[in-house]
mmCIF file of C-alpha atoms in Angstrom:
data_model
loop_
_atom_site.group_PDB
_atom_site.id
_atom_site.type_symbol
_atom_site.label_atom_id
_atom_site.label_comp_id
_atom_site.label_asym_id
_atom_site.label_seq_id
_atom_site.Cartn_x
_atom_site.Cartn_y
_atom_site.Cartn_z
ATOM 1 C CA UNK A 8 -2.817 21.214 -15.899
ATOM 2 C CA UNK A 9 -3.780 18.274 -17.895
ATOM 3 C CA UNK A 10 -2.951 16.738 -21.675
ATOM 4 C CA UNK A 11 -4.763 14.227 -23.109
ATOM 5 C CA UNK A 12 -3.699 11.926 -25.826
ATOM 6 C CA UNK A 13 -5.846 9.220 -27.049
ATOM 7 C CA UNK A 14 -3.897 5.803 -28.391
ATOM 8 C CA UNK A 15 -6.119 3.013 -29.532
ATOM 9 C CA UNK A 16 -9.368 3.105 -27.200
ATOM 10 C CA UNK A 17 -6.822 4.115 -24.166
ATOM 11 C CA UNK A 18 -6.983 7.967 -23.040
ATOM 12 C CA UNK A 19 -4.001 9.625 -21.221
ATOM 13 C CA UNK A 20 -4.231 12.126 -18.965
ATOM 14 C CA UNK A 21 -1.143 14.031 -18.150
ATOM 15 C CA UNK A 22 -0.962 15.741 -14.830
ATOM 16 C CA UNK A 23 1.142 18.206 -13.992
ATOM 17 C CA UNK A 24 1.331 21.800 -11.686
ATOM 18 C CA UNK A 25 3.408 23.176 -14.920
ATOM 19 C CA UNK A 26 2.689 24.351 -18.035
ATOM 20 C CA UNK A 27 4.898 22.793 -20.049
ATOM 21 C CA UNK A 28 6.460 19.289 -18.155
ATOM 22 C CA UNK A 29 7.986 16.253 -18.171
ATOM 23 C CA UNK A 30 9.146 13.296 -16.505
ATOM 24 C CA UNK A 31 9.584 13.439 -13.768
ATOM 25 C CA UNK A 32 7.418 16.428 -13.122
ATOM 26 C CA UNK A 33 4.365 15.113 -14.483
ATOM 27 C CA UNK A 34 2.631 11.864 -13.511
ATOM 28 C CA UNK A 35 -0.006 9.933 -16.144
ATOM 29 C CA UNK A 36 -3.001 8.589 -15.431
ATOM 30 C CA UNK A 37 -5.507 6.023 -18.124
ATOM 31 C CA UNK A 38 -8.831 6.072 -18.916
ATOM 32 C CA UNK A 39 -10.090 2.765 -20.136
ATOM 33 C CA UNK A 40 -13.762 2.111 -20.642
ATOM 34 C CA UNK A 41 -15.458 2.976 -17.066
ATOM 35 C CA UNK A 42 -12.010 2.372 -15.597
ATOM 36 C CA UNK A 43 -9.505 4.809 -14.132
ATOM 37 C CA UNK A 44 -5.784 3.373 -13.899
ATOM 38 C CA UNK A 45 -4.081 5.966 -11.370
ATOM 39 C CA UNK A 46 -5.283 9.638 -10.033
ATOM 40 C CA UNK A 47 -2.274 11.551 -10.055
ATOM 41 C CA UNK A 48 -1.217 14.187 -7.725
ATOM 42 C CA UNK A 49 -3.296 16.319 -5.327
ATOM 43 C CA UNK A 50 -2.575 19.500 -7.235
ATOM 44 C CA UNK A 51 -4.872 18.702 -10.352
ATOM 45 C CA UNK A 52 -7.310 16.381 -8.755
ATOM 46 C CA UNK A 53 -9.775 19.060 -9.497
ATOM 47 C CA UNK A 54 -9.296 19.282 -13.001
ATOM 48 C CA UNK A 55 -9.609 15.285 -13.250
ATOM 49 C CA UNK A 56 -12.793 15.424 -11.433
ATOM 50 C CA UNK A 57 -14.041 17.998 -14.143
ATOM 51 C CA UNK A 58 -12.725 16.169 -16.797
ATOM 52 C CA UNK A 59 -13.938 12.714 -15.638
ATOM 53 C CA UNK A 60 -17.491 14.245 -14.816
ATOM 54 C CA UNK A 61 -19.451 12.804 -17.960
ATOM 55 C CA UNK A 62 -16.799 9.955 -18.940
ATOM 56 C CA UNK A 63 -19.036 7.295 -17.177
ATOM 57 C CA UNK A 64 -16.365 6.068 -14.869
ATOM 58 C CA UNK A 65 -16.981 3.598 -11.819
ATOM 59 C CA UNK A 66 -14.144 2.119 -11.160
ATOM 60 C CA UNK A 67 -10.349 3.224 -9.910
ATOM 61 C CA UNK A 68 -7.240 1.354 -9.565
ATOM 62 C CA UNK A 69 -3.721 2.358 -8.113
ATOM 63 C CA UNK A 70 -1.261 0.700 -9.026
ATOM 64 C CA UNK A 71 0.796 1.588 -5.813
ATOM 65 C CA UNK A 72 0.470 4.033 -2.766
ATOM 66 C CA UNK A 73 2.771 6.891 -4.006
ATOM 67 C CA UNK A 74 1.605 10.319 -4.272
ATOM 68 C CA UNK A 75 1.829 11.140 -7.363
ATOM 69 C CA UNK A 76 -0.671 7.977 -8.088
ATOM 70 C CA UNK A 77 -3.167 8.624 -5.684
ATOM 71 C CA UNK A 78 -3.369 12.589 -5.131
ATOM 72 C CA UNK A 79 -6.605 12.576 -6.897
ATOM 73 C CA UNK A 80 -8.540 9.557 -5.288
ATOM 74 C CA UNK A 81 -10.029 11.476 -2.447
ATOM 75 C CA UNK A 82 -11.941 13.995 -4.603
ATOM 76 C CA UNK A 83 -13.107 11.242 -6.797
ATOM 77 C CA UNK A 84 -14.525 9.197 -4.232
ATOM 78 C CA UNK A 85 -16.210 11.964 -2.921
ATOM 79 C CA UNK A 86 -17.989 13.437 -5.803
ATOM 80 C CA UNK A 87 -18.122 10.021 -7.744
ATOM 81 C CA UNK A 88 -18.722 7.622 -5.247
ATOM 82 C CA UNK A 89 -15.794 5.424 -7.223
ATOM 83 C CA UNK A 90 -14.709 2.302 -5.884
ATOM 84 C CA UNK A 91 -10.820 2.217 -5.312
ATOM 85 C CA UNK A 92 -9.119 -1.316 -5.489
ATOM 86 C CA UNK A 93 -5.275 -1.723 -4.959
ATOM 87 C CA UNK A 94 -2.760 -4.429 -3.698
ATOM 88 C CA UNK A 95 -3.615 -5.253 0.340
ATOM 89 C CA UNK A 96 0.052 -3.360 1.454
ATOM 90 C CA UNK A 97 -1.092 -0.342 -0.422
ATOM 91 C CA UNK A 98 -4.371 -0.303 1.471
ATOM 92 C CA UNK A 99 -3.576 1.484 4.896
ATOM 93 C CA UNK A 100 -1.269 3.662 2.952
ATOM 94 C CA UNK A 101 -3.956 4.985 1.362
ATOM 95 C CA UNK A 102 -6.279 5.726 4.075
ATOM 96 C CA UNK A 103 -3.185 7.220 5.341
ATOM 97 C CA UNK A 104 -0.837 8.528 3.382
ATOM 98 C CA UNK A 105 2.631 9.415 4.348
ATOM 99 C CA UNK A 106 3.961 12.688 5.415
ATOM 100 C CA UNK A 107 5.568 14.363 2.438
ATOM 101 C CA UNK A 108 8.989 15.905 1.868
ATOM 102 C CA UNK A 109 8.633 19.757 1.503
ATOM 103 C CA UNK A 110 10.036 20.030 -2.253
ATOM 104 C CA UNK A 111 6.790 17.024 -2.774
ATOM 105 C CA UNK A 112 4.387 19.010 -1.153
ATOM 106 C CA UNK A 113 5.071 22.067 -3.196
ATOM 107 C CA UNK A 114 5.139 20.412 -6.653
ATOM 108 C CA UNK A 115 2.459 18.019 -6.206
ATOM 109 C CA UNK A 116 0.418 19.205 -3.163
ATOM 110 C CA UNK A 117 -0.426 17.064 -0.245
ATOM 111 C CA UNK A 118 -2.991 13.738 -0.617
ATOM 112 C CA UNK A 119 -5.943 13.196 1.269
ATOM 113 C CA UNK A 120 -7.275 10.091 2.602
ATOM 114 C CA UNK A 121 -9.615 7.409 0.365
ATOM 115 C CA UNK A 122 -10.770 4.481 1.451
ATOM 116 C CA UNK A 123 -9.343 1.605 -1.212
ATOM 117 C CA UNK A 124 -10.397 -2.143 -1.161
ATOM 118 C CA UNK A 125 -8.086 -5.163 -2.086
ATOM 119 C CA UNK A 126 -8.027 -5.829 -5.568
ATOM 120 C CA UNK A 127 -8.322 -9.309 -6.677
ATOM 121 C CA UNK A 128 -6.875 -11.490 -9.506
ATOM 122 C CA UNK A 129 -8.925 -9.700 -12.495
ATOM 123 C CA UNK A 130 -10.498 -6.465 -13.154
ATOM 124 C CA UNK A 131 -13.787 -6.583 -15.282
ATOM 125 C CA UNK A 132 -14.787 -3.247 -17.498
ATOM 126 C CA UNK A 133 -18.038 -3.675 -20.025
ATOM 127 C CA UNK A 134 -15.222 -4.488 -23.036
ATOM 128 C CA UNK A 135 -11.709 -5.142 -21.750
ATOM 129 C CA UNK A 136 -10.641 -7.902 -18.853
ATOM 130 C CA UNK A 137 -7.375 -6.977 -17.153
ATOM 131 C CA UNK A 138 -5.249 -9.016 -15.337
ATOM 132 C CA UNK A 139 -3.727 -8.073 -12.199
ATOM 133 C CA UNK A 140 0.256 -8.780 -11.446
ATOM 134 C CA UNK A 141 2.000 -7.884 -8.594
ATOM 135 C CA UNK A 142 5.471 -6.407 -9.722
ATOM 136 C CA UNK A 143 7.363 -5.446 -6.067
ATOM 137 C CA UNK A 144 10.659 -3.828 -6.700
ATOM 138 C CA UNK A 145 10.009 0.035 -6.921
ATOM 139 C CA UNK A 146 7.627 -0.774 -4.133
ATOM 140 C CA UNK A 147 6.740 -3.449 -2.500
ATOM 141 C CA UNK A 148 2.506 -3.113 -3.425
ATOM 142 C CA UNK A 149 3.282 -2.407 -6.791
ATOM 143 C CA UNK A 150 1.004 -3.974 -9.155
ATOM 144 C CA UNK A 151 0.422 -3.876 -12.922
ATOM 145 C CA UNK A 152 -2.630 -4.562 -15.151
ATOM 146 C CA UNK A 153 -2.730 -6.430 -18.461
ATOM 147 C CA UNK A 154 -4.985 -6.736 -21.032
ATOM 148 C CA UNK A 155 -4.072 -9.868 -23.074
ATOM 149 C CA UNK A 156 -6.267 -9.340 -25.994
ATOM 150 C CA UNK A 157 -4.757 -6.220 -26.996
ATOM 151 C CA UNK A 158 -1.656 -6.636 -25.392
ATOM 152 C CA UNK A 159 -1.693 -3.122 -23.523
ATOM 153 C CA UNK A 160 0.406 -3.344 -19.858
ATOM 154 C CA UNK A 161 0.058 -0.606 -17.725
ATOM 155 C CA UNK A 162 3.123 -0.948 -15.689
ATOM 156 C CA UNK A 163 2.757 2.357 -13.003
ATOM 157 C CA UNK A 164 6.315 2.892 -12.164
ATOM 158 C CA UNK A 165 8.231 -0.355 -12.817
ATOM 159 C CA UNK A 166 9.519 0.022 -15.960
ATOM 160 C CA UNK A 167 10.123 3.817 -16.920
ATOM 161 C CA UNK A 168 13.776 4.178 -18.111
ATOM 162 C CA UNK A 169 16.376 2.214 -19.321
ATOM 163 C CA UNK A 170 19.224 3.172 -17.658
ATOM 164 C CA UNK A 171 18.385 4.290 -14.010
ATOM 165 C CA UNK A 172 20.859 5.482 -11.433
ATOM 166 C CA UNK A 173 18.240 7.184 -8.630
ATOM 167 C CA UNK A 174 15.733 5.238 -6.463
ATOM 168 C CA UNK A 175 13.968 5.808 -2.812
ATOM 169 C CA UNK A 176 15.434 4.095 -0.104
ATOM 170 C CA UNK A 177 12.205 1.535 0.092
ATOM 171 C CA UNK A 178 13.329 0.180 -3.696
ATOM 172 C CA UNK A 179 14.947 -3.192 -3.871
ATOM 173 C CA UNK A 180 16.572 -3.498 -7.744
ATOM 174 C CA UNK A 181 16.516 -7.263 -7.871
ATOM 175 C CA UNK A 182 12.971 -7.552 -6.978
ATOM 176 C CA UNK A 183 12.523 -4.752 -10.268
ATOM 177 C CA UNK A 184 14.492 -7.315 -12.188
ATOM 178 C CA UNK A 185 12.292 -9.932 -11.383
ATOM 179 C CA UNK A 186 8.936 -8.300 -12.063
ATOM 180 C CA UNK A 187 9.976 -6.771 -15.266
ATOM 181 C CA UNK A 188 10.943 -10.547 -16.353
ATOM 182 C CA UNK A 189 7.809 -11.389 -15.393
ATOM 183 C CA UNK A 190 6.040 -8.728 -17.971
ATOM 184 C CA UNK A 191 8.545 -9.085 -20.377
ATOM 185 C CA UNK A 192 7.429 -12.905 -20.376
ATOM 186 C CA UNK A 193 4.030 -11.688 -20.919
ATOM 187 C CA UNK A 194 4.980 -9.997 -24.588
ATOM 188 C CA UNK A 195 3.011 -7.242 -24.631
ATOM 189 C CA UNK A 196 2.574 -4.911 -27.596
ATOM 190 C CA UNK A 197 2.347 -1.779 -25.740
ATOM 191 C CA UNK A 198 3.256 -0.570 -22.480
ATOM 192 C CA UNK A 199 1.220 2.683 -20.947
ATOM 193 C CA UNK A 200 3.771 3.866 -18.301
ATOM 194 C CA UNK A 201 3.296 6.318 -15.124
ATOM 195 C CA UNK A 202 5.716 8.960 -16.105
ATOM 196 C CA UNK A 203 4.092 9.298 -20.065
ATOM 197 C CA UNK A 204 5.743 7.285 -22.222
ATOM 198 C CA UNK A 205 3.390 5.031 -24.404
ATOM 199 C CA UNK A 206 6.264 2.397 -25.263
ATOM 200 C CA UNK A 207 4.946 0.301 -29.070
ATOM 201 C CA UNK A 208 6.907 -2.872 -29.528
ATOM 202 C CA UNK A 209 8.303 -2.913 -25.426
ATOM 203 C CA UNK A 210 10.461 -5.974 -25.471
ATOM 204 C CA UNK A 211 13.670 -4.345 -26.731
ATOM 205 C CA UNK A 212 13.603 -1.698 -24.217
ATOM 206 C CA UNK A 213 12.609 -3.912 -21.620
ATOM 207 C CA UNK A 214 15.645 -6.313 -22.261
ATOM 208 C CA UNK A 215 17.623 -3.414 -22.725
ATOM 209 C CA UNK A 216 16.376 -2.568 -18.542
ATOM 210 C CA UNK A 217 16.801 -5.677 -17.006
ATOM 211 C CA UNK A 218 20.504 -6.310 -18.546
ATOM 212 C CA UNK A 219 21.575 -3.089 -17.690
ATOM 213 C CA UNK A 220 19.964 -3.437 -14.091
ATOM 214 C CA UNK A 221 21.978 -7.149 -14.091
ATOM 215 C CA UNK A 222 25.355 -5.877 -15.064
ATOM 216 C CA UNK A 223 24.846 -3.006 -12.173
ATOM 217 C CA UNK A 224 24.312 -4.865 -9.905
ATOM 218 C CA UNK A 225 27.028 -7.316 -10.118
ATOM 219 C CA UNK A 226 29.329 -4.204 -10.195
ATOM 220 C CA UNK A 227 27.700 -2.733 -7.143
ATOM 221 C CA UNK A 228 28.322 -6.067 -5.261
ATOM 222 C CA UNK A 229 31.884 -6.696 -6.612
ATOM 223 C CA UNK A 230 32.856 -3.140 -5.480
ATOM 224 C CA UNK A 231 31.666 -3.605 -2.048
ATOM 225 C CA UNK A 232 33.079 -6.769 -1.728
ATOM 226 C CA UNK A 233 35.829 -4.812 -2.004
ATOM 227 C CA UNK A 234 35.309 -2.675 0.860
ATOM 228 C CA UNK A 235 33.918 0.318 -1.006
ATOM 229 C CA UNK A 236 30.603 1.868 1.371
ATOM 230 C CA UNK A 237 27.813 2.243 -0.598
ATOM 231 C CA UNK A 238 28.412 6.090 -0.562
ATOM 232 C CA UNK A 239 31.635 5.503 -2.400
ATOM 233 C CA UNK A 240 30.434 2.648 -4.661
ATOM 234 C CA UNK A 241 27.770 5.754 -6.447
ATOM 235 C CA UNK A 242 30.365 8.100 -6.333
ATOM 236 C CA UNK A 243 32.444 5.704 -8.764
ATOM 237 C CA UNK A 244 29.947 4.832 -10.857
ATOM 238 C CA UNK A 245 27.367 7.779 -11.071
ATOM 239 C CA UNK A 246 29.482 11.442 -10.336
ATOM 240 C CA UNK A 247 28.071 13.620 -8.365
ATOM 241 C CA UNK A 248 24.625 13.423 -7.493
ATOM 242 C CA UNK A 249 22.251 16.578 -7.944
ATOM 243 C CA UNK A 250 18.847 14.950 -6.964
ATOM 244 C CA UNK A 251 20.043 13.859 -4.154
ATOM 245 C CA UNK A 252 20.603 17.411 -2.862
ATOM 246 C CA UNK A 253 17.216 18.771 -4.394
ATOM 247 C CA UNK A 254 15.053 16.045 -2.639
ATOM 248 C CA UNK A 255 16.766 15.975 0.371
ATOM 249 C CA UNK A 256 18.319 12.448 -0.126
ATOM 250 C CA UNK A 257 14.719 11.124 -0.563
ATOM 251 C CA UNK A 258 16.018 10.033 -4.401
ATOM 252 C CA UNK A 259 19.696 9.717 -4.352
ATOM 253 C CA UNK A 260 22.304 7.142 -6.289
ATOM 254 C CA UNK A 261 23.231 6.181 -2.571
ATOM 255 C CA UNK A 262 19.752 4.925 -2.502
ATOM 256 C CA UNK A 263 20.145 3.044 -5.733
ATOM 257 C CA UNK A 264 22.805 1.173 -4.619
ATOM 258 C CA UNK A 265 21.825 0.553 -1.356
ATOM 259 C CA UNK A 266 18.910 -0.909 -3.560
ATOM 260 C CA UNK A 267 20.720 -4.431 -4.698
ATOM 261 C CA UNK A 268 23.010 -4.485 -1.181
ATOM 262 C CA UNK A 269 19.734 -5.358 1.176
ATOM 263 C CA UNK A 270 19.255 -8.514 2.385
ATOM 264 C CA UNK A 271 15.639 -10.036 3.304
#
């Protein structure tokens, strides 16, 4: 199913297999002059090709290789002929994307492969100019775009709540907490996220994010230089933890801290 919501000359679409959803069982995709930020999941790629039929679109960016951001691009390519760019890491993973955990599979359906292109430094539509910023941390070919003359950011997954406590085992917090100093840095007036929320006047919630993230992370450490494993450092801190049992440990608080204990 999809909702769209229109802010400034910026169209949401809202992609879900539910009637009624929300974060995180929804993902968001942006329609901006002939370009297309994100495809969503498998599951309604359909029903953004038939939306997207007479919307004049040619180009499609991902802002990273996750599922639920590139479900649709196969469908597109092939009716549309769209080009695809993304970051260079992202690029194989696209052509082949990963094998799925079942409870994935059966909410967002299973992605075929596109062929994507490397993006470069900026992305050209006939009214807006977007710059392109690599933000690693939820993954390491996550990218953003900007668009300094309005001040929009479309920041994918980097910056989605304020206060999380969940992540994949590929996350790495301290790389998060340096990409979302480098948007903050950029001031933008609003940020179009992945999940839905269209966040007016970003700065205090993105301050509110990175000190949070800080202040975590120094516990995290202190507590295992204590000794404490990493399974009994989220145990302390975060109580038992549901999603970890629902998704099979794919997103767990385990994860999360493991997160800021990796060393490159």
């Amino acid at each position: 199913m999809l909702t769209i919501t229109r802010y400034e000359e910026v169209t949401q679409i809202k992609m879900s297999l539910f009637s009624e959803s929300h974060p995180p069982l929804c993902a968001c995709a942006y329609l901006v002059d002939s370009l297309l930020i994100d495809s969503g999941p498998d599951c309604t790629g359909k029903e953004l090709a038939d939306f997207l039929k007479d919307k004049g679109v040619k180009l499609l960016v991902n802002t990273h290789y996750h599922h639920d951001h590139i479900g649709g691009n196969a469908i597109l390519q092939q009716n549309y002929g769209l080009e695809i760019l993304a970051h260079p890491a992202a690029i194989s993973r696209i052509s082949q994307p990963p094998q799925l955990y079942p409870y994935q599979e059966a909410i967002w359906g299973h992605s075929l492969p596109s062929q994507a292109k490397e993006i470069g430094k900026l992305v050209k539509t006939p009214h807006f100019q977007f710059e392109v910023i690599h933000t690693p941390g939820h993954s390491d070919d996550h990218i953003c775009l900007f668009e300094r003359s309005k001040g929009w950011l479309f920041s994918g997954d980097l910056a989605t709540v304020t206060h999380p406590r969940l992540a994949r085992a590929e996350e790495n917090q301290w790389e998060t907490i340096i990409s979302l100093k480098k948007i903050k840095e950029l001031r933008p007036r609003v940020l179009f996220t992945a999940p839905e929320y269209i966040i007016t006047e970003p700065s205090t919630m993105l301050e509110k994010t990175i000190q949070y993230l800080e202040e975590t992370g120094q516990r995290i450490r202190a507590l295992s230089g204590k000794g404490l494993s990493p399974a009994e450092i989220a145990k302390q801190l975060f109580g038992e933890d549901i999603a970890a049992q629902i998704t099979e440990g794919q997103f767990s608080s385990e994860n999360f801290v493991n997160s800021y204990l990796k060393v490159d």
